[in-house]
Coordinates of C-alpha atoms in Angstrom, one line a residue:
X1 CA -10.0 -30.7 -4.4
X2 CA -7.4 -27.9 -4.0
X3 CA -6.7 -29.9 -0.3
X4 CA -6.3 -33.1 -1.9
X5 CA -4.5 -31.1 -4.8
X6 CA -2.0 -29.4 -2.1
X7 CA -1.9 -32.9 0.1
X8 CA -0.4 -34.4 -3.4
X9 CA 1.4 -31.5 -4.0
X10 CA 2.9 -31.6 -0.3
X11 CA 3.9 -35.1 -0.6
X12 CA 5.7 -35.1 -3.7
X13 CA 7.5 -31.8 -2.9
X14 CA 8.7 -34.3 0.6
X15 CA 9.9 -36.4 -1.7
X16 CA 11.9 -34.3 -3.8
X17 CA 13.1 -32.4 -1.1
X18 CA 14.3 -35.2 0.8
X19 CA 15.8 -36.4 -2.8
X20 CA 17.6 -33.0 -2.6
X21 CA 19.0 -32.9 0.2
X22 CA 20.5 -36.4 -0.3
X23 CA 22.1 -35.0 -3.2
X24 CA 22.9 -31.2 -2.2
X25 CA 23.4 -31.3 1.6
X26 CA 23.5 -27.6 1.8
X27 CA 22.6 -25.9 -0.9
X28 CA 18.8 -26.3 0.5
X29 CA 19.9 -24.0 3.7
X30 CA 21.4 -21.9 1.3
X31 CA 18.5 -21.3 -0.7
X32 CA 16.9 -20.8 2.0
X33 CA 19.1 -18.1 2.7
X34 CA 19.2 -16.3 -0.2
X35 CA 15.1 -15.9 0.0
X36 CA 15.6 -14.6 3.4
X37 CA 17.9 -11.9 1.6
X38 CA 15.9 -10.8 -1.0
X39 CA 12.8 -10.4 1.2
X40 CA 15.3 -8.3 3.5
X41 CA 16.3 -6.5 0.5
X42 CA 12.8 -5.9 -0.5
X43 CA 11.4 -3.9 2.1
X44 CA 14.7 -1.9 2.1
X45 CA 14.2 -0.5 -1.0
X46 CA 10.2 -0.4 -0.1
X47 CA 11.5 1.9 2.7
X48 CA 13.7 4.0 0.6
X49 CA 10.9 4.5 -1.7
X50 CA 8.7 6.0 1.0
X51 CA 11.3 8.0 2.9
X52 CA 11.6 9.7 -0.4
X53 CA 7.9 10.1 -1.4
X54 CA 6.9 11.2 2.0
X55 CA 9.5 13.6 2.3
X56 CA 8.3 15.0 -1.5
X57 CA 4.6 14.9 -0.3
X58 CA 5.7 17.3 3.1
X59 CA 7.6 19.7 0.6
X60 CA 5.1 19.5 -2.1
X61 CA 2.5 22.1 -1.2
X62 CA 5.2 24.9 -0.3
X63 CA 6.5 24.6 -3.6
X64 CA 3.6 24.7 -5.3
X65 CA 2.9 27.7 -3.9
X66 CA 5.9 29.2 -4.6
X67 CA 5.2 28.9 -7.8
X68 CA 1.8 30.6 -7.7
X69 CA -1.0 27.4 -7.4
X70 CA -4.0 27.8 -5.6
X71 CA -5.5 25.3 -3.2
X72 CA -7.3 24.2 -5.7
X73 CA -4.9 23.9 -8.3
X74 CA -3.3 21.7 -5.9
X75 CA -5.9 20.0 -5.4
X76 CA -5.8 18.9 -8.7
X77 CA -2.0 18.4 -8.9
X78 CA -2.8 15.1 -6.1
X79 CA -5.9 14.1 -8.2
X80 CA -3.5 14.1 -10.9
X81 CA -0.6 12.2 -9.5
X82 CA -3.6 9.8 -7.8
X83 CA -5.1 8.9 -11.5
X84 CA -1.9 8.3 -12.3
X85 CA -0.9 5.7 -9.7
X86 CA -4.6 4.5 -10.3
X87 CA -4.0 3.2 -13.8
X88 CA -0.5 2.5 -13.0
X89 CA -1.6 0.2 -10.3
X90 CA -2.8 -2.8 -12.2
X91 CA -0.6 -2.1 -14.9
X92 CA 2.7 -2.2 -13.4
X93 CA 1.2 -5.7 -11.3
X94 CA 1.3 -7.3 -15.1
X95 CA 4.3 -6.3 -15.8
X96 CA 5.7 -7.5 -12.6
X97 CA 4.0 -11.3 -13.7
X98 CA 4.8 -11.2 -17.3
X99 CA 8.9 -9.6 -16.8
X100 CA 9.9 -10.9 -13.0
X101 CA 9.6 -9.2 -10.0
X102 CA 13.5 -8.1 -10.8
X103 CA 12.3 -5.8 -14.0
X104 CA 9.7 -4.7 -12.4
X105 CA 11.4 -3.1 -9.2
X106 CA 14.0 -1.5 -11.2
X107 CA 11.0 0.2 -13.7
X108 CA 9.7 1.3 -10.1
X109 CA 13.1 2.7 -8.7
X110 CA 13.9 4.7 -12.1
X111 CA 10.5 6.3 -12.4
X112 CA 10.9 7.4 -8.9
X113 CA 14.3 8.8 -10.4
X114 CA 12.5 10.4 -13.3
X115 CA 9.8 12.1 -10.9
X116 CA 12.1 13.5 -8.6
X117 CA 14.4 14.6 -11.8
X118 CA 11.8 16.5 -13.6
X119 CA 10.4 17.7 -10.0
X120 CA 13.7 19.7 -9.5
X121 CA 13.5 21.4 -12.4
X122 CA 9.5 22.3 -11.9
X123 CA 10.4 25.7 -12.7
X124 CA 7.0 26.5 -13.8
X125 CA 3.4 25.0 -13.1
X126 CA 3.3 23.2 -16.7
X127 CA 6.3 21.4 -15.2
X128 CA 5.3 21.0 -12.2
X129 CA 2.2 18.8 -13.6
X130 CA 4.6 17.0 -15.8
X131 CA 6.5 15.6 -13.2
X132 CA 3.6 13.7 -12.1
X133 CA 3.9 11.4 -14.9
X134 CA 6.2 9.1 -13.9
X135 CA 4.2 8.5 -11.1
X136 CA 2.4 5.8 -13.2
X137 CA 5.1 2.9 -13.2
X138 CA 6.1 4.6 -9.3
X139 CA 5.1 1.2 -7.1
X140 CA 7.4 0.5 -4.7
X141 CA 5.6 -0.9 -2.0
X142 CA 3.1 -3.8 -4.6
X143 CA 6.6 -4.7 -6.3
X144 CA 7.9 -5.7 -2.1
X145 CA 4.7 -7.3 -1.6
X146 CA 5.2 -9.5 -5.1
X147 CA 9.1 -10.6 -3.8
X148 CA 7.3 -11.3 -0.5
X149 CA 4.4 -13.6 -2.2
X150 CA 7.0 -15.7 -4.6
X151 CA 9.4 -16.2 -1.4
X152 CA 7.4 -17.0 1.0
X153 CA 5.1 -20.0 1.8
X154 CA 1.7 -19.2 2.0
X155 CA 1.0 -19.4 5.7
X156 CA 3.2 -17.2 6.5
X157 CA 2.5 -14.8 3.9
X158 CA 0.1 -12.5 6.1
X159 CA 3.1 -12.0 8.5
X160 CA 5.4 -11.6 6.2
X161 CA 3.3 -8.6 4.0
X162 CA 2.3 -7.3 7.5
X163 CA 6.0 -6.5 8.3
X164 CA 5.8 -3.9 5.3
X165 CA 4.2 -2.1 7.4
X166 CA 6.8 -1.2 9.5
X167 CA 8.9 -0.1 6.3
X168 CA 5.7 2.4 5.6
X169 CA 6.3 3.7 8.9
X170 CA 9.4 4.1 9.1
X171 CA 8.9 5.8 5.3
X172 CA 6.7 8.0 7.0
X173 CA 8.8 9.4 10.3
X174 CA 12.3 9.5 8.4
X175 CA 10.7 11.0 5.3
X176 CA 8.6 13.6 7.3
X177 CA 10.9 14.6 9.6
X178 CA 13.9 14.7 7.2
X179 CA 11.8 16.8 4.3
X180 CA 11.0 19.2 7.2
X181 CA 14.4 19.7 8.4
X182 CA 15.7 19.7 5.1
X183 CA 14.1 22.2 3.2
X184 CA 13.6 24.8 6.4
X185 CA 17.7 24.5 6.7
X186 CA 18.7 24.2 2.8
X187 CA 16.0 25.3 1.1
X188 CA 13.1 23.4 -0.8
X189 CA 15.0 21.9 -3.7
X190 CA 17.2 19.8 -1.1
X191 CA 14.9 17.1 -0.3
X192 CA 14.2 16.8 -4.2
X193 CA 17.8 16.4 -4.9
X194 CA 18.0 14.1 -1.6
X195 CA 15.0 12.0 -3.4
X196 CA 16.7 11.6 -7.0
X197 CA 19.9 10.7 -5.7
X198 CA 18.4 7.7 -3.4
X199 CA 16.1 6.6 -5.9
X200 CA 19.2 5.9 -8.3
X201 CA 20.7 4.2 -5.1
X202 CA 18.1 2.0 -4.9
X203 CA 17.7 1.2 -8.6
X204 CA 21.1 0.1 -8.6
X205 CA 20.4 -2.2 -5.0
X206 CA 17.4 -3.4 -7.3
X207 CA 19.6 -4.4 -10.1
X208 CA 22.3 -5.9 -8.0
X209 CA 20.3 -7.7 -5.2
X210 CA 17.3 -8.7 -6.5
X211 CA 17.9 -12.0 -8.3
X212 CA 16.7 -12.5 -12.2
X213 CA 13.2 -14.9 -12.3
X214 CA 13.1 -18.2 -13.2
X215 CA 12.1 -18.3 -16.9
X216 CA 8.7 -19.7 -16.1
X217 CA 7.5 -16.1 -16.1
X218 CA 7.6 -15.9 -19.4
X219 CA 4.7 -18.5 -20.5
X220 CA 2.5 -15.5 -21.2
X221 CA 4.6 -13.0 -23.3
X222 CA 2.1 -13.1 -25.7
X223 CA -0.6 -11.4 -23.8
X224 CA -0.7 -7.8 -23.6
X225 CA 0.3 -5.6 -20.5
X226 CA -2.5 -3.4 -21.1
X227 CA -4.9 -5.6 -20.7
X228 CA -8.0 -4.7 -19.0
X229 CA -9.8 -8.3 -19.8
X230 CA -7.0 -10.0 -17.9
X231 CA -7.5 -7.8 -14.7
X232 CA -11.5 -8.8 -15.0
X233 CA -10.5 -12.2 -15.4
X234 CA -9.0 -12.3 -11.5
X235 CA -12.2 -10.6 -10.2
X236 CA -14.0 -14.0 -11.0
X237 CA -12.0 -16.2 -9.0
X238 CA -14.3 -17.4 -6.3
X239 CA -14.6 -15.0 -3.3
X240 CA -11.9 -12.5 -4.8
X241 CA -14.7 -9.7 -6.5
X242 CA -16.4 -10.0 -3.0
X243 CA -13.0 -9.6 -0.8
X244 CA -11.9 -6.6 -2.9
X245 CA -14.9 -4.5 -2.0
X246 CA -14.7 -5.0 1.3
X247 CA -11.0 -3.9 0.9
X248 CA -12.4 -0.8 -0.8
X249 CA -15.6 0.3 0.9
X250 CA -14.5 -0.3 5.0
X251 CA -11.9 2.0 4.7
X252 CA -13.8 4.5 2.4
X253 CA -15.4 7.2 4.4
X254 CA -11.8 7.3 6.8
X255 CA -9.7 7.4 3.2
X256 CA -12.0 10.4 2.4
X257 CA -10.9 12.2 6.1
X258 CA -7.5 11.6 5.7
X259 CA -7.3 12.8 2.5
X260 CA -9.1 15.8 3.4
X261 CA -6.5 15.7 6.6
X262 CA -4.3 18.9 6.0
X263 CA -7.3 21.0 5.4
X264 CA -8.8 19.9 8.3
X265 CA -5.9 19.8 10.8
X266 CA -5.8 23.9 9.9
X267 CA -9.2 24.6 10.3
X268 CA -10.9 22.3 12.6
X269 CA -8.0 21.4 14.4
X270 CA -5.8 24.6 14.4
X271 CA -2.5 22.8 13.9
X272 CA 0.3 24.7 12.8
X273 CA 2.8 23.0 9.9
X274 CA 4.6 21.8 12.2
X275 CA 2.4 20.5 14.4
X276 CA 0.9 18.1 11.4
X277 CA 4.1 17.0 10.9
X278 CA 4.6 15.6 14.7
X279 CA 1.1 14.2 14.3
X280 CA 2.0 12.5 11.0
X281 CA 5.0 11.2 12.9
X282 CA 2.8 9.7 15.4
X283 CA 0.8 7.8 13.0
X284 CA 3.9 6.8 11.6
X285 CA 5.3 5.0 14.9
X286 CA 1.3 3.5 16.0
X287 CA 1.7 2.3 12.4
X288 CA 5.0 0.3 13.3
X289 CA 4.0 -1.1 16.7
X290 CA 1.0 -2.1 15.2
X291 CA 2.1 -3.7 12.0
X292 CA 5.4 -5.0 13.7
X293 CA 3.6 -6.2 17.0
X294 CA 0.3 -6.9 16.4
X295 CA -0.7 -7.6 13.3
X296 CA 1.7 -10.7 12.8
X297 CA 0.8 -12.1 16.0
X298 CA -2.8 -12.2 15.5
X299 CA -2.2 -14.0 12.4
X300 CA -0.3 -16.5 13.6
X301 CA -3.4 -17.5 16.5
X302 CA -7.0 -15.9 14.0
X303 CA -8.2 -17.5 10.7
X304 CA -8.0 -14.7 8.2
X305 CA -11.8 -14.5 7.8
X306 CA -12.1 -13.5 11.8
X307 CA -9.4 -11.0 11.3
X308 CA -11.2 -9.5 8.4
X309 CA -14.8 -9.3 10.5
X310 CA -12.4 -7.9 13.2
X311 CA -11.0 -5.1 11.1
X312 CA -14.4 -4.0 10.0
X313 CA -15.9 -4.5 13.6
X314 CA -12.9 -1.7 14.9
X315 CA -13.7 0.2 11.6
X316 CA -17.1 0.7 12.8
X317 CA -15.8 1.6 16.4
X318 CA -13.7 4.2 14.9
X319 CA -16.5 5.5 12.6
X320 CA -18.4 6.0 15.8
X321 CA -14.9 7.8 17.9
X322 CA -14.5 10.2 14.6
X323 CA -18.1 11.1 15.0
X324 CA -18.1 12.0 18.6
X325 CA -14.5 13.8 18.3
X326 CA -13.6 17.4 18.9
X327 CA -9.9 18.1 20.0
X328 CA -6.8 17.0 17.7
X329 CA -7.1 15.0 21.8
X330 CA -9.8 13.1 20.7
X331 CA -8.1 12.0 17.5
X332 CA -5.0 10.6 19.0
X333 CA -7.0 8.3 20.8
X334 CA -9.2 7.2 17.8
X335 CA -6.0 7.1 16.0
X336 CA -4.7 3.7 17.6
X337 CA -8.0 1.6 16.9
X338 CA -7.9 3.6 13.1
X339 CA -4.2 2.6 12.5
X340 CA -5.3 -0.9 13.4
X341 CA -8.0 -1.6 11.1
X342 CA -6.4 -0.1 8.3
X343 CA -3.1 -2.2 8.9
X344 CA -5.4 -5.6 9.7
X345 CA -7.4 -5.1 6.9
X346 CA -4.7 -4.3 4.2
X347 CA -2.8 -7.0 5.3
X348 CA -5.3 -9.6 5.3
X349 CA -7.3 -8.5 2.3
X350 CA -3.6 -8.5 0.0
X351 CA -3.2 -12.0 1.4
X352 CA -6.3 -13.7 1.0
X353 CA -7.1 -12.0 -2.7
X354 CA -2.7 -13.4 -3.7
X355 CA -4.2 -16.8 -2.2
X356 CA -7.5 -17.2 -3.9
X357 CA -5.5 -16.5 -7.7
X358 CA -2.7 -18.7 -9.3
X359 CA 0.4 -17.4 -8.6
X360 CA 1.2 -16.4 -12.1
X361 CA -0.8 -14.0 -11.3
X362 CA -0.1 -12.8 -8.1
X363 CA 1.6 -9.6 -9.3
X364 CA -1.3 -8.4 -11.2
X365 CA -3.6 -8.9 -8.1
X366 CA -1.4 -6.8 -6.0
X367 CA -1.6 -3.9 -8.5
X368 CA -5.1 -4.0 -8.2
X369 CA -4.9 -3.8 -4.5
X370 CA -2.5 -1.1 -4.5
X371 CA -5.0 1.1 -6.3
X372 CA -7.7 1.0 -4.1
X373 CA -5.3 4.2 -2.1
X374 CA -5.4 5.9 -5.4
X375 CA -8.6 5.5 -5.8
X376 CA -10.0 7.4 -2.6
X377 CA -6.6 10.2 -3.6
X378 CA -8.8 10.5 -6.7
X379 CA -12.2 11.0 -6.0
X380 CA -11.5 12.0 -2.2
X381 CA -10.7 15.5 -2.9
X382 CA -14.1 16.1 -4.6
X383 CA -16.3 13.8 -2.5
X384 CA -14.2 14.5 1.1
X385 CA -14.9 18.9 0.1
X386 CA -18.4 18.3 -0.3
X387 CA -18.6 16.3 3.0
X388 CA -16.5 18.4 5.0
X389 CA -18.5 22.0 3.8
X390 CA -22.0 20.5 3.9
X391 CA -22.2 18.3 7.0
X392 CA -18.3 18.8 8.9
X393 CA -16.2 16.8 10.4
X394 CA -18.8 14.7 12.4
X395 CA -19.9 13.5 9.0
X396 CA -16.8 11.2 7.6
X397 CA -17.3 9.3 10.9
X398 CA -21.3 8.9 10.5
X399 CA -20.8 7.2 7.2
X400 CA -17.8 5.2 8.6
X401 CA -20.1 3.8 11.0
X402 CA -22.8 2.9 8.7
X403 CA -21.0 1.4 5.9
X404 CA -18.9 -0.8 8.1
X405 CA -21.8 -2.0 10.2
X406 CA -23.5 -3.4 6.9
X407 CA -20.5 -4.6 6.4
X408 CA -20.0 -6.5 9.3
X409 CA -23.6 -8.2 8.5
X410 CA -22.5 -9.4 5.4
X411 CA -19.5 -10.8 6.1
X412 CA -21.0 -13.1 9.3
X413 CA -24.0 -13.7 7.4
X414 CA -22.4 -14.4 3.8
X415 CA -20.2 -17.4 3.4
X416 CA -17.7 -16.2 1.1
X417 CA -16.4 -19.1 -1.2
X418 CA -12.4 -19.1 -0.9
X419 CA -9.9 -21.7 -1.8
X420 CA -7.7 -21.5 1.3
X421 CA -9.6 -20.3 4.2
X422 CA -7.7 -22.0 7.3
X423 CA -4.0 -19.8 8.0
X424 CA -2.2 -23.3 8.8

């Protein structure tokens, strides 16, 4: 149906197309135009948002201990700030359906304000914890993704969410290198003044350049934010509750590794500070070629379901690499195919899942997406230790393999049902 549906659809939006351009000459291009602009305008501030929180996250463990925390009670401060994203996630995907895209960028940009506000004061390690909280409605990156899905047309919507990759790596070289140099030159408050000042900036580019919804956002004021029977209801759309744990369990054991990264890089690695800095750098430019070069190409030639079976395929490769490795050598290499099945697999999951709901309720599905990150930030810790002490390194790449093997079965020998398959 939904072809004959969209066939209708197509034809009668020809028609009133044609009858507006008749009638408006122009004012199509400029519409046009104007989309183009808020995209652009969306992955700045998605940029903006990561330069700062990357920049926060290389800072973060000298000034916790400064102010006496153990690495475990840091441990718990990133369990803390990953629950909090967790719950935000879905939450702050309603509020992006129910209130606009607009309202919900601008809740994303002040909270970011907040956080780095009451992180500048963390004076003690009460404060210190509070300062997480804002991290809840902090969703830069799902609110881009939302602007993306109502201005751009479907087929082109994998391309489009891909290029947000780029702004994540360029969030992660500029912020990186900039908290480094900043708070080794100025001290370690700098880069938290730095992030309050540009989160402000970019509540007010929110305000200014992201334009106010059309008021057929508003057809479900009634229902409640908070609810978790809404965010069930999505998971029963054909093919979505199958899709989404792919999303979450390829990219599992590798989640687990990298959030275990900083531990490792000291002890198994021997990396210096600074040396995990270059090497997040690194990942931050493989990430841009990647999502900037690769990714969109491949989705303009691949169905999405070969590029998902593709992902998984390289996931199990790199599950098998991260099992054989031994020099920070070794890792670079296993790096690129890593950086590539992450980026593929992101990509195509978020579009698929935004395809097979309604668009009403797009907003809400990208929430849920976003918190399969804060998800692995939350039970990684505890699950990655465990790992790491019992059975080493070697381990996280053993399960990699496995998981995405079975996998990889499933997904040739299942046939998922999904409402738009072909990437036209």
């Amino acid at each position: 149906t939904s072809t004959m549906n969209s066939k209708a659809s197509s034809g009668g939006e020809e028609e009133a197309s044609a009858m507006r351009t008749k009638t408006l000459g122009k004012s199509g291009y400029s519409g046009e135009v104007k989309r183009g602009q808020t995209v652009l305008v969306a992955y700045l501030i998605a940029t903006l948002e990561l330069t700062f929180l990357f920049m926060q996250i290389g800072v973060m463990p000298y000034l916790a201990k400064s102010l006496g925390l153990d690495s475990v009670g840091f441990g718990y401060l990133q369990t803390t700030f990953g629950v909090l994203q967790l719950v935000g996630g879905p939450i702050f995907g309603r509020f992006a359906d129910q209130f606009g895209t607009r309202a919900a960028l601008i809740l994303s940009c002040a909270s970011g304000s907040a956080f780095f506000l009451l992180m500048s004061i963390s004076t003690s390690i009460p404060l210190l914890f509070l300062s997480r909280l804002p991290a809840v409605f902090m969703h830069g990156l799902p609110g881009a993704q939302k602007v993306i899905t109502d201005m751009t047309a479907p087929s082109q919507r994998a391309g489009a969410l891909g290029k947000l990759g780029l702004c994540f790596g360029v969030g992660i070289i500029i912020g990186s290198a900039l908290g480094g140099v900043l708070s080794t030159k100025f001290g370690i408050f700098v880069p938290i003044y730095v992030g309050l000042v540009g989160n402000l900036i970019n509540t007010v580019i929110a305000m200014v350049w992201i334009p106010l919804p059309k008021s057929d956002h508003h057809d479900k004021e009634n229902s409640n934010v908070f609810s978790i029977r809404e965010i069930l209801r999505l998971m029963k759309f054909p093919g979505v509750m199958e899709i989404f744990m792919v999303k979450v369990f390829a990219g599992f054991p590798v989640g687990l590794f990298l959030v275990m990264f900083s531990i490792i890089s000291m002890d198994f690695f021997g990396l210096e500070a600074v040396e995990s800095g270059y090497l997040m750098s690194y990942f931050g430019v493989l990430q841009m070629v990647i999502q900037g070069l690769v990714v969109g190409k491949l989705t303009n030639h691949c169905t999405e379901m070969t590029l998902l079976r593709l992902s998984v395929f390289v996931f199990a490769g790199v599950g098998l690499g991260m099992a054989l490795m031994r020099t920070v050598w070794h890792y670079c290499i296993v790096a690129m195919p890593l950086t590539f099945a992450f980026s593929m697999l992101g990509t195509i999951t978020d579009s698929i899942l935004t395809k097979a709901v309604p668009s009403s309720d797009t907003g809400t599905m990208l929430g849920i997406c976003a918190s399969v990150q804060p998800l692995t930030q939350t039970v990684g810790p505890t699950i990655g230790g465990v790992l790491y002490k019992q059975f080493g390194v070697s381990s996280f790449g053993y399960l990699q393999l496995i998981v995405n093997i079975g996998l990889f079965i499933y997904l040739l020998k299942s046939k998922i049902p999904l409402r738009e398959m072909k990437n036209q």
